[in-house]
Short mmCIF file of C-alpha atoms and ligand atoms in Angstrom, two decimals:
data_model
loop_
_atom_site.label_atom_id
_atom_site.label_comp_id
_atom_site.label_asym_id
_atom_site.label_seq_id
_atom_site.Cartn_x
_atom_site.Cartn_y
_atom_site.Cartn_z
CA ARG A 75 78.84 30.76 67.05
CA ASP A 76 82.37 29.92 68.17
CA LEU A 77 82.02 28.57 71.70
CA SER A 78 85.62 27.75 72.49
CA GLY A 79 86.71 29.46 75.73
CA LYS A 80 83.14 30.54 76.53
CA VAL A 81 81.56 29.89 79.91
CA ALA A 82 78.37 27.85 80.44
CA PHE A 83 76.34 27.88 83.67
CA ILE A 84 74.37 24.62 83.85
CA THR A 85 71.72 23.98 86.50
CA GLY A 86 71.09 20.36 87.39
CA GLY A 87 74.51 19.97 85.80
CA ALA A 88 75.75 17.16 88.04
CA SER A 89 73.57 14.37 86.64
CA GLY A 90 71.81 13.13 83.53
CA ILE A 91 71.21 15.62 80.72
CA GLY A 92 72.96 18.49 82.57
CA LEU A 93 76.09 16.39 83.02
CA GLY A 94 75.83 15.31 79.38
CA MET A 95 75.87 18.98 78.40
CA ALA A 96 78.79 19.71 80.76
CA LYS A 97 80.82 16.91 79.12
CA ALA A 98 79.90 17.86 75.55
CA PHE A 99 80.56 21.55 76.18
CA SER A 100 83.92 21.00 77.85
CA ARG A 101 85.04 18.69 75.05
CA ALA A 102 84.26 21.63 72.74
CA GLY A 103 86.67 23.83 74.71
CA MET A 104 84.12 25.58 76.94
CA LYS A 105 84.43 26.22 80.67
CA VAL A 106 81.51 24.89 82.68
CA VAL A 107 79.94 25.97 85.95
CA VAL A 108 78.06 22.94 87.21
CA VAL A 109 75.28 23.88 89.58
CA ASP A 110 73.24 21.32 91.50
CA ILE A 111 71.33 20.88 94.75
CA ARG A 112 72.55 17.32 95.44
CA ASP A 113 75.87 16.77 97.22
CA ASP A 114 76.19 13.16 96.00
CA HIS A 115 75.60 14.18 92.38
CA ARG A 116 78.12 17.04 92.62
CA ALA A 117 80.75 14.72 94.14
CA ALA A 118 80.29 12.13 91.37
CA ALA A 119 80.29 14.83 88.67
CA GLU A 120 83.50 16.31 90.06
CA GLU A 121 85.25 12.99 89.60
CA THR A 122 83.88 12.42 86.09
CA LEU A 123 84.67 15.92 84.85
CA ALA A 124 88.16 15.95 86.37
CA ARG A 125 88.89 12.60 84.73
CA GLY A 126 87.80 14.04 81.39
CA GLY A 127 90.14 17.03 81.78
CA ALA A 128 87.30 19.56 81.90
CA GLU A 129 87.77 23.13 83.11
CA PHE A 130 84.89 23.37 85.58
CA HIS A 131 83.61 24.81 88.84
CA LEU A 132 80.92 23.30 91.07
CA ILE A 133 78.30 25.28 93.00
CA LYS A 134 75.54 24.10 95.32
CA LEU A 135 72.25 25.81 94.50
CA ASP A 136 68.53 25.22 94.88
CA VAL A 137 67.17 26.83 91.71
CA ALA A 138 63.98 27.81 93.55
CA ASP A 139 65.98 30.13 95.86
CA ARG A 140 66.22 33.68 94.46
CA GLU A 141 68.88 35.06 96.78
CA ALA A 142 71.08 32.01 96.35
CA TRP A 143 70.91 32.46 92.55
CA SER A 144 72.58 35.89 92.75
CA ARG A 145 75.30 34.52 94.98
CA ALA A 146 75.87 31.59 92.59
CA ALA A 147 76.09 33.92 89.56
CA ASP A 148 78.56 36.17 91.47
CA GLU A 149 80.66 33.11 92.30
CA ALA A 150 80.67 31.94 88.67
CA GLU A 151 81.82 35.40 87.54
CA ARG A 152 84.52 35.49 90.22
CA VAL A 153 85.90 32.18 88.93
CA PHE A 154 85.49 32.57 85.15
CA SER A 155 84.88 36.36 84.75
CA ARG A 156 81.62 36.07 82.81
CA ILE A 157 78.77 33.76 81.85
CA HIS A 158 77.98 33.35 78.14
CA VAL A 159 75.63 30.37 78.04
CA LEU A 160 72.87 29.87 80.62
CA CYS A 161 71.39 26.36 80.74
CA ASN A 162 68.26 26.19 82.87
CA ASN A 163 68.10 22.45 83.06
CA ALA A 164 67.43 21.42 86.69
CA GLY A 165 64.11 19.69 87.13
CA ILE A 166 62.19 17.08 89.05
CA GLY A 167 60.20 14.38 87.33
CA VAL A 168 57.31 14.06 89.74
CA LEU A 169 54.34 13.06 87.58
CA THR A 170 51.41 13.99 89.84
CA PRO A 171 48.02 14.03 88.06
CA ILE A 172 46.23 17.39 88.44
CA ALA A 173 43.15 15.83 90.00
CA GLN A 174 45.29 14.55 92.90
CA ALA A 175 47.66 17.48 93.28
CA THR A 176 47.98 19.28 96.61
CA TRP A 177 49.19 22.87 97.15
CA GLU A 178 52.54 21.35 98.12
CA ASP A 179 52.79 19.44 94.84
CA TRP A 180 52.07 22.59 92.84
CA ASP A 181 54.47 24.74 94.87
CA TRP A 182 57.32 22.26 94.63
CA LEU A 183 56.98 21.35 90.96
CA LEU A 184 56.21 24.82 89.64
CA GLY A 185 58.83 26.34 91.97
CA VAL A 186 61.64 24.18 90.59
CA ASN A 187 60.58 23.32 87.02
CA LEU A 188 59.23 26.75 86.02
CA GLY A 189 60.22 29.10 88.87
CA GLY A 190 63.85 27.97 88.59
CA VAL A 191 63.91 28.99 84.92
CA ILE A 192 62.27 32.35 85.64
CA ILE A 193 64.80 33.17 88.37
CA GLY A 194 67.68 31.92 86.22
CA VAL A 195 66.76 34.16 83.29
CA THR A 196 66.04 37.16 85.52
CA THR A 197 69.36 36.76 87.34
CA VAL A 198 71.74 35.87 84.52
CA LEU A 199 70.37 37.47 81.33
CA PRO A 200 71.25 41.03 82.47
CA ARG A 201 74.80 39.83 83.15
CA ILE A 202 75.10 38.33 79.64
CA ARG A 203 73.75 41.55 78.14
CA ALA A 204 76.13 43.66 80.24
CA HIS A 205 79.37 42.05 79.04
CA GLY A 206 78.37 42.48 75.39
CA GLU A 207 80.23 39.40 74.13
CA GLY A 208 77.00 37.68 73.07
CA GLY A 209 75.61 34.49 74.48
CA HIS A 210 72.82 32.00 74.64
CA VAL A 211 69.97 31.04 76.95
CA MET A 212 68.64 27.51 76.89
CA ALA A 213 66.11 25.68 79.03
CA THR A 214 65.24 22.03 79.31
CA ALA A 215 61.48 21.61 78.98
CA SER A 216 60.19 18.24 77.78
CA LEU A 217 58.18 16.75 74.96
CA GLY A 218 55.58 16.98 77.75
CA GLY A 219 55.86 20.78 77.33
CA ILE A 220 54.44 20.50 73.80
CA THR A 221 52.08 17.54 74.00
CA VAL A 222 50.55 16.18 77.20
CA ALA A 223 50.60 12.48 76.39
CA GLY A 224 51.82 10.34 79.27
CA ASN A 225 53.03 13.13 81.55
CA GLY A 226 51.70 14.19 84.92
CA GLY A 227 49.57 17.32 84.58
CA VAL A 228 51.48 19.41 87.10
CA TYR A 229 54.77 18.59 85.38
CA SER A 230 53.35 19.37 81.94
CA THR A 231 51.87 22.66 83.15
CA ALA A 232 55.35 23.76 84.26
CA LYS A 233 56.99 22.51 81.05
CA PHE A 234 54.43 24.20 78.76
CA GLY A 235 55.33 27.37 80.67
CA VAL A 236 59.03 26.83 79.99
CA VAL A 237 58.40 26.36 76.25
CA ALA A 238 56.25 29.52 76.08
CA MET A 239 58.82 31.48 78.03
CA MET A 240 61.69 30.46 75.75
CA GLU A 241 59.68 31.18 72.58
CA CYS A 242 58.80 34.65 73.89
CA LEU A 243 62.36 35.32 75.02
CA ARG A 244 63.63 34.35 71.57
CA GLU A 245 61.40 37.02 70.06
CA ASP A 246 62.48 39.56 72.69
CA LEU A 247 66.16 38.98 71.94
CA ALA A 248 65.88 38.64 68.16
CA ALA A 249 67.84 41.85 67.55
CA GLU A 250 70.60 41.00 70.04
CA ASP A 251 73.52 38.63 69.86
CA ILE A 252 71.88 36.27 72.35
CA GLY A 253 70.27 33.09 71.07
CA VAL A 254 67.54 31.08 72.75
CA THR A 255 66.89 27.33 72.59
CA VAL A 256 64.41 25.06 74.31
CA LEU A 257 65.21 21.37 74.67
CA CYS A 258 62.19 19.06 74.50
CA PRO A 259 63.49 15.57 75.19
CA SER A 260 61.62 12.30 75.01
CA ALA A 261 62.95 9.60 77.37
CA VAL A 262 66.59 10.03 78.37
CA ASN A 263 68.51 7.54 80.52
CA THR A 264 69.15 9.68 83.64
CA ASN A 265 68.42 9.73 87.38
CA ILE A 266 65.10 11.54 86.90
CA HIS A 267 63.29 8.61 88.57
CA ASP A 268 65.30 9.10 91.79
CA HIS A 269 63.38 11.75 93.71
CA GLY A 270 61.43 9.52 96.11
CA ASP A 271 62.53 10.81 99.51
CA ARG A 272 63.96 14.12 98.36
CA ARG A 273 60.84 16.26 98.67
CA PRO A 274 61.96 19.22 100.81
CA GLU A 275 60.34 19.43 104.24
CA ARG A 276 58.29 22.53 103.36
CA TYR A 277 56.54 20.73 100.51
CA ARG A 278 55.49 17.67 102.49
CA VAL A 279 51.80 17.36 103.21
CA ASP A 280 52.73 16.38 106.76
CA SER A 281 56.10 15.64 108.28
CA SER A 282 55.73 11.88 107.85
CA ASP A 283 54.78 12.25 104.19
CA LEU A 284 57.56 11.40 101.80
CA GLY A 285 55.25 12.13 98.92
CA PRO A 286 52.68 9.48 98.07
CA HIS A 287 51.75 11.64 95.08
CA ASP A 288 55.27 11.46 93.75
CA ALA A 289 54.76 8.03 92.33
CA GLY A 290 52.57 9.01 89.36
CA LEU A 291 54.72 6.32 87.80
CA ASP A 292 56.55 3.77 89.92
CA PRO A 293 60.19 4.99 90.14
CA GLU A 294 61.60 1.48 89.62
CA MET A 295 59.45 1.00 86.55
CA LEU A 296 60.48 4.42 85.22
CA LYS A 297 64.14 3.61 85.88
CA GLY A 298 63.82 0.36 83.90
CA MET A 299 62.05 2.09 81.02
CA LEU A 300 64.65 4.85 80.78
CA ALA A 301 67.51 2.34 80.95
CA SER A 302 66.05 0.21 78.17
CA PHE A 303 64.93 2.84 75.67
CA GLY A 304 66.08 6.25 76.93
CA SER A 305 68.58 8.26 74.86
CA ASP A 306 72.17 8.67 76.01
CA PRO A 307 72.52 11.95 78.00
CA LEU A 308 75.88 12.71 76.37
CA GLU A 309 74.28 12.45 72.93
CA VAL A 310 71.58 14.89 74.12
CA GLY A 311 74.37 17.19 75.37
CA ARG A 312 75.89 17.09 71.88
CA GLN A 313 72.51 17.92 70.31
CA VAL A 314 72.23 20.97 72.59
CA LEU A 315 75.77 22.07 71.71
CA HIS A 316 74.89 21.87 68.01
CA ALA A 317 71.67 23.84 68.62
CA ILE A 318 73.56 26.61 70.44
CA ARG A 319 76.20 26.82 67.73
CA HIS A 320 73.50 27.20 65.10
CA ASP A 321 71.00 29.15 67.22
CA GLN A 322 68.31 26.54 66.71
CA PRO A 323 65.02 27.31 68.54
CA TYR A 324 64.17 23.73 69.56
CA VAL A 325 65.93 20.45 70.20
CA PHE A 326 63.95 17.22 69.91
CA THR A 327 65.82 14.09 70.83
CA GLU A 328 63.88 11.44 68.96
CA ARG A 329 61.72 10.78 65.90
CA MET A 330 58.71 9.82 68.02
CA ALA A 331 58.23 13.53 68.79
CA LYS A 332 56.97 13.93 65.20
CA GLY A 333 53.96 11.67 65.62
CA LEU A 334 52.89 13.19 68.94
CA ILE A 335 53.22 16.77 67.68
CA GLU A 336 51.33 15.82 64.51
CA LEU A 337 48.47 14.41 66.62
CA ARG A 338 48.22 17.58 68.67
CA ARG A 339 48.39 19.76 65.58
CA GLU A 340 45.56 17.80 63.93
CA ALA A 341 43.42 17.90 67.09
CA LEU A 342 43.76 21.71 67.20
CA LEU A 343 43.41 22.44 63.49
CA VAL A 344 40.22 20.45 63.11
CA LEU A 345 38.47 22.78 65.58
CA ILE A 346 39.36 26.01 63.80
CA PRO A 347 36.62 27.63 61.65
CA ASP A 348 37.15 26.74 58.04
CA GLU A 349 37.77 30.15 56.51
CA GLU A 350 40.80 31.19 54.51
CA PRO A 351 43.17 32.78 57.02
CA ASP A 352 44.33 36.25 56.02
CA LEU A 353 48.05 35.50 56.35
CA GLU A 354 49.11 39.00 55.33
CA ARG A 355 46.98 40.54 58.07
CA LEU A 356 48.31 38.04 60.63
CA ALA A 357 51.90 38.88 59.67
CA ALA A 358 51.16 42.64 59.86
CA ASP A 359 49.53 42.23 63.30
CA ARG A 360 52.51 40.31 64.56
CA ALA A 361 54.99 42.85 63.21
CA MET A 362 52.98 45.69 64.78
CA ARG A 363 52.94 44.00 68.20
CA ARG A 364 56.69 43.43 67.99
CA ALA A 365 57.45 47.05 67.04
P1 NAI B 691 68.53 13.92 86.68
O1 NAI B 691 67.76 13.69 87.94
O2 NAI B 691 69.52 12.90 86.26
O3 NAI B 691 69.24 15.34 86.75
C1 NAI B 691 68.58 16.47 87.27
C2 NAI B 691 69.52 17.19 88.22
O4 NAI B 691 68.82 18.35 88.70
C3 NAI B 691 69.88 16.35 89.45
O5 NAI B 691 71.28 16.28 89.63
C4 NAI B 691 69.20 17.06 90.60
O6 NAI B 691 69.95 17.00 91.80
C5 NAI B 691 69.12 18.49 90.07
N1 NAI B 691 68.08 19.25 90.75
C6 NAI B 691 66.81 18.85 91.07
N2 NAI B 691 66.18 19.81 91.75
C7 NAI B 691 67.04 20.85 91.84
C8 NAI B 691 66.96 22.13 92.42
N3 NAI B 691 65.86 22.53 93.08
N4 NAI B 691 68.03 22.96 92.32
C9 NAI B 691 69.17 22.55 91.69
N5 NAI B 691 69.31 21.34 91.14
C10 NAI B 691 68.26 20.50 91.21
O7 NAI B 691 67.41 14.09 85.57
P2 NAI B 691 67.47 14.60 84.04
O8 NAI B 691 66.60 13.68 83.29
O9 NAI B 691 68.84 14.81 83.60
O10 NAI B 691 66.70 15.99 84.18
C11 NAI B 691 67.14 17.19 83.57
C12 NAI B 691 65.96 17.90 82.95
O11 NAI B 691 65.45 17.12 81.88
C13 NAI B 691 64.77 18.11 83.90
O12 NAI B 691 64.31 19.44 83.76
C14 NAI B 691 63.73 17.11 83.40
O13 NAI B 691 62.42 17.54 83.67
C15 NAI B 691 64.05 17.11 81.91
N6 NAI B 691 63.56 15.96 81.16
C16 NAI B 691 64.06 14.69 81.38
C17 NAI B 691 63.60 13.63 80.64
C18 NAI B 691 64.11 12.24 80.86
O14 NAI B 691 63.55 11.29 80.28
N7 NAI B 691 65.15 12.03 81.64
C19 NAI B 691 62.59 13.80 79.58
C20 NAI B 691 62.13 15.15 79.44
C21 NAI B 691 62.62 16.18 80.18
#
């Protein structure tokens, strides 16, 4: 796919992986709409993108807010006429274990990390279809959306949902000129650790609670880990650009994904009754359900 001159709408685009995508995309000649809830991140991104000569527009949006999504998409279309590439990337890395999760933890994490993707696709996909110039939908899940090792259960539940949603959407759009990709990163050196006091008021257990559950992993420790062995967000942005150009279903950022996926595969396969699968029947079933 030739992406030059095309417009990308990137949520969580003002920091980390989203900003990496914004830089990589604009260096490839795309226009980028950078959407983010944080004023400080948008201000810093504005400076970086302007310095790099990018053609961009910034919008403040909470991805969990349905009405605001429509207004943001309208604004993007007013500025750049149409959206071709939707990147549902915004997310919070709160690693609450399921056994400790409160309603507020579930509502916040699922609302942003899965709900944000659902609203994004529901709002923007019809607009991509309507202009008929083709396009792409991507979402940032996590390696924790494919294997659960080392991730908080609430986070992984949302990310498994994102992976399932993107796989299903890819099937739904197979006959159209709209590709679908899900990014499943391992550690990336971003600001994902920095959520400590940013839990919105409505998700606090009481008004004095800044989120004792948020520290599934100590933020300072997480920050140090990401800085020492996390991938470079710009490199991840380039990997996503490549995946969109070649309509690749998944992006994995590191080799270590192989071992973890292999472990999960083995753990599942060993429990399946040992009969020869009737592959022809499975393929026929699948084709029938798709028809
Ligand atoms: P980051 O914190 O640097 O960037 C995320 C951006 O999303 C921030 O600018 C933040 O303000 C924005 N954001 C958060 N909540 C939002 C909301 N409700 N509405 C709009 N914007 C919102 O972190 P990073 O790492 O770049 O995160 C991007 C995605 O990557 C997330 O979905 C995260 O779960 C995923 N991820 C990150 C990994 C890592 O090691 N950094 C590993 C696996 C997945």
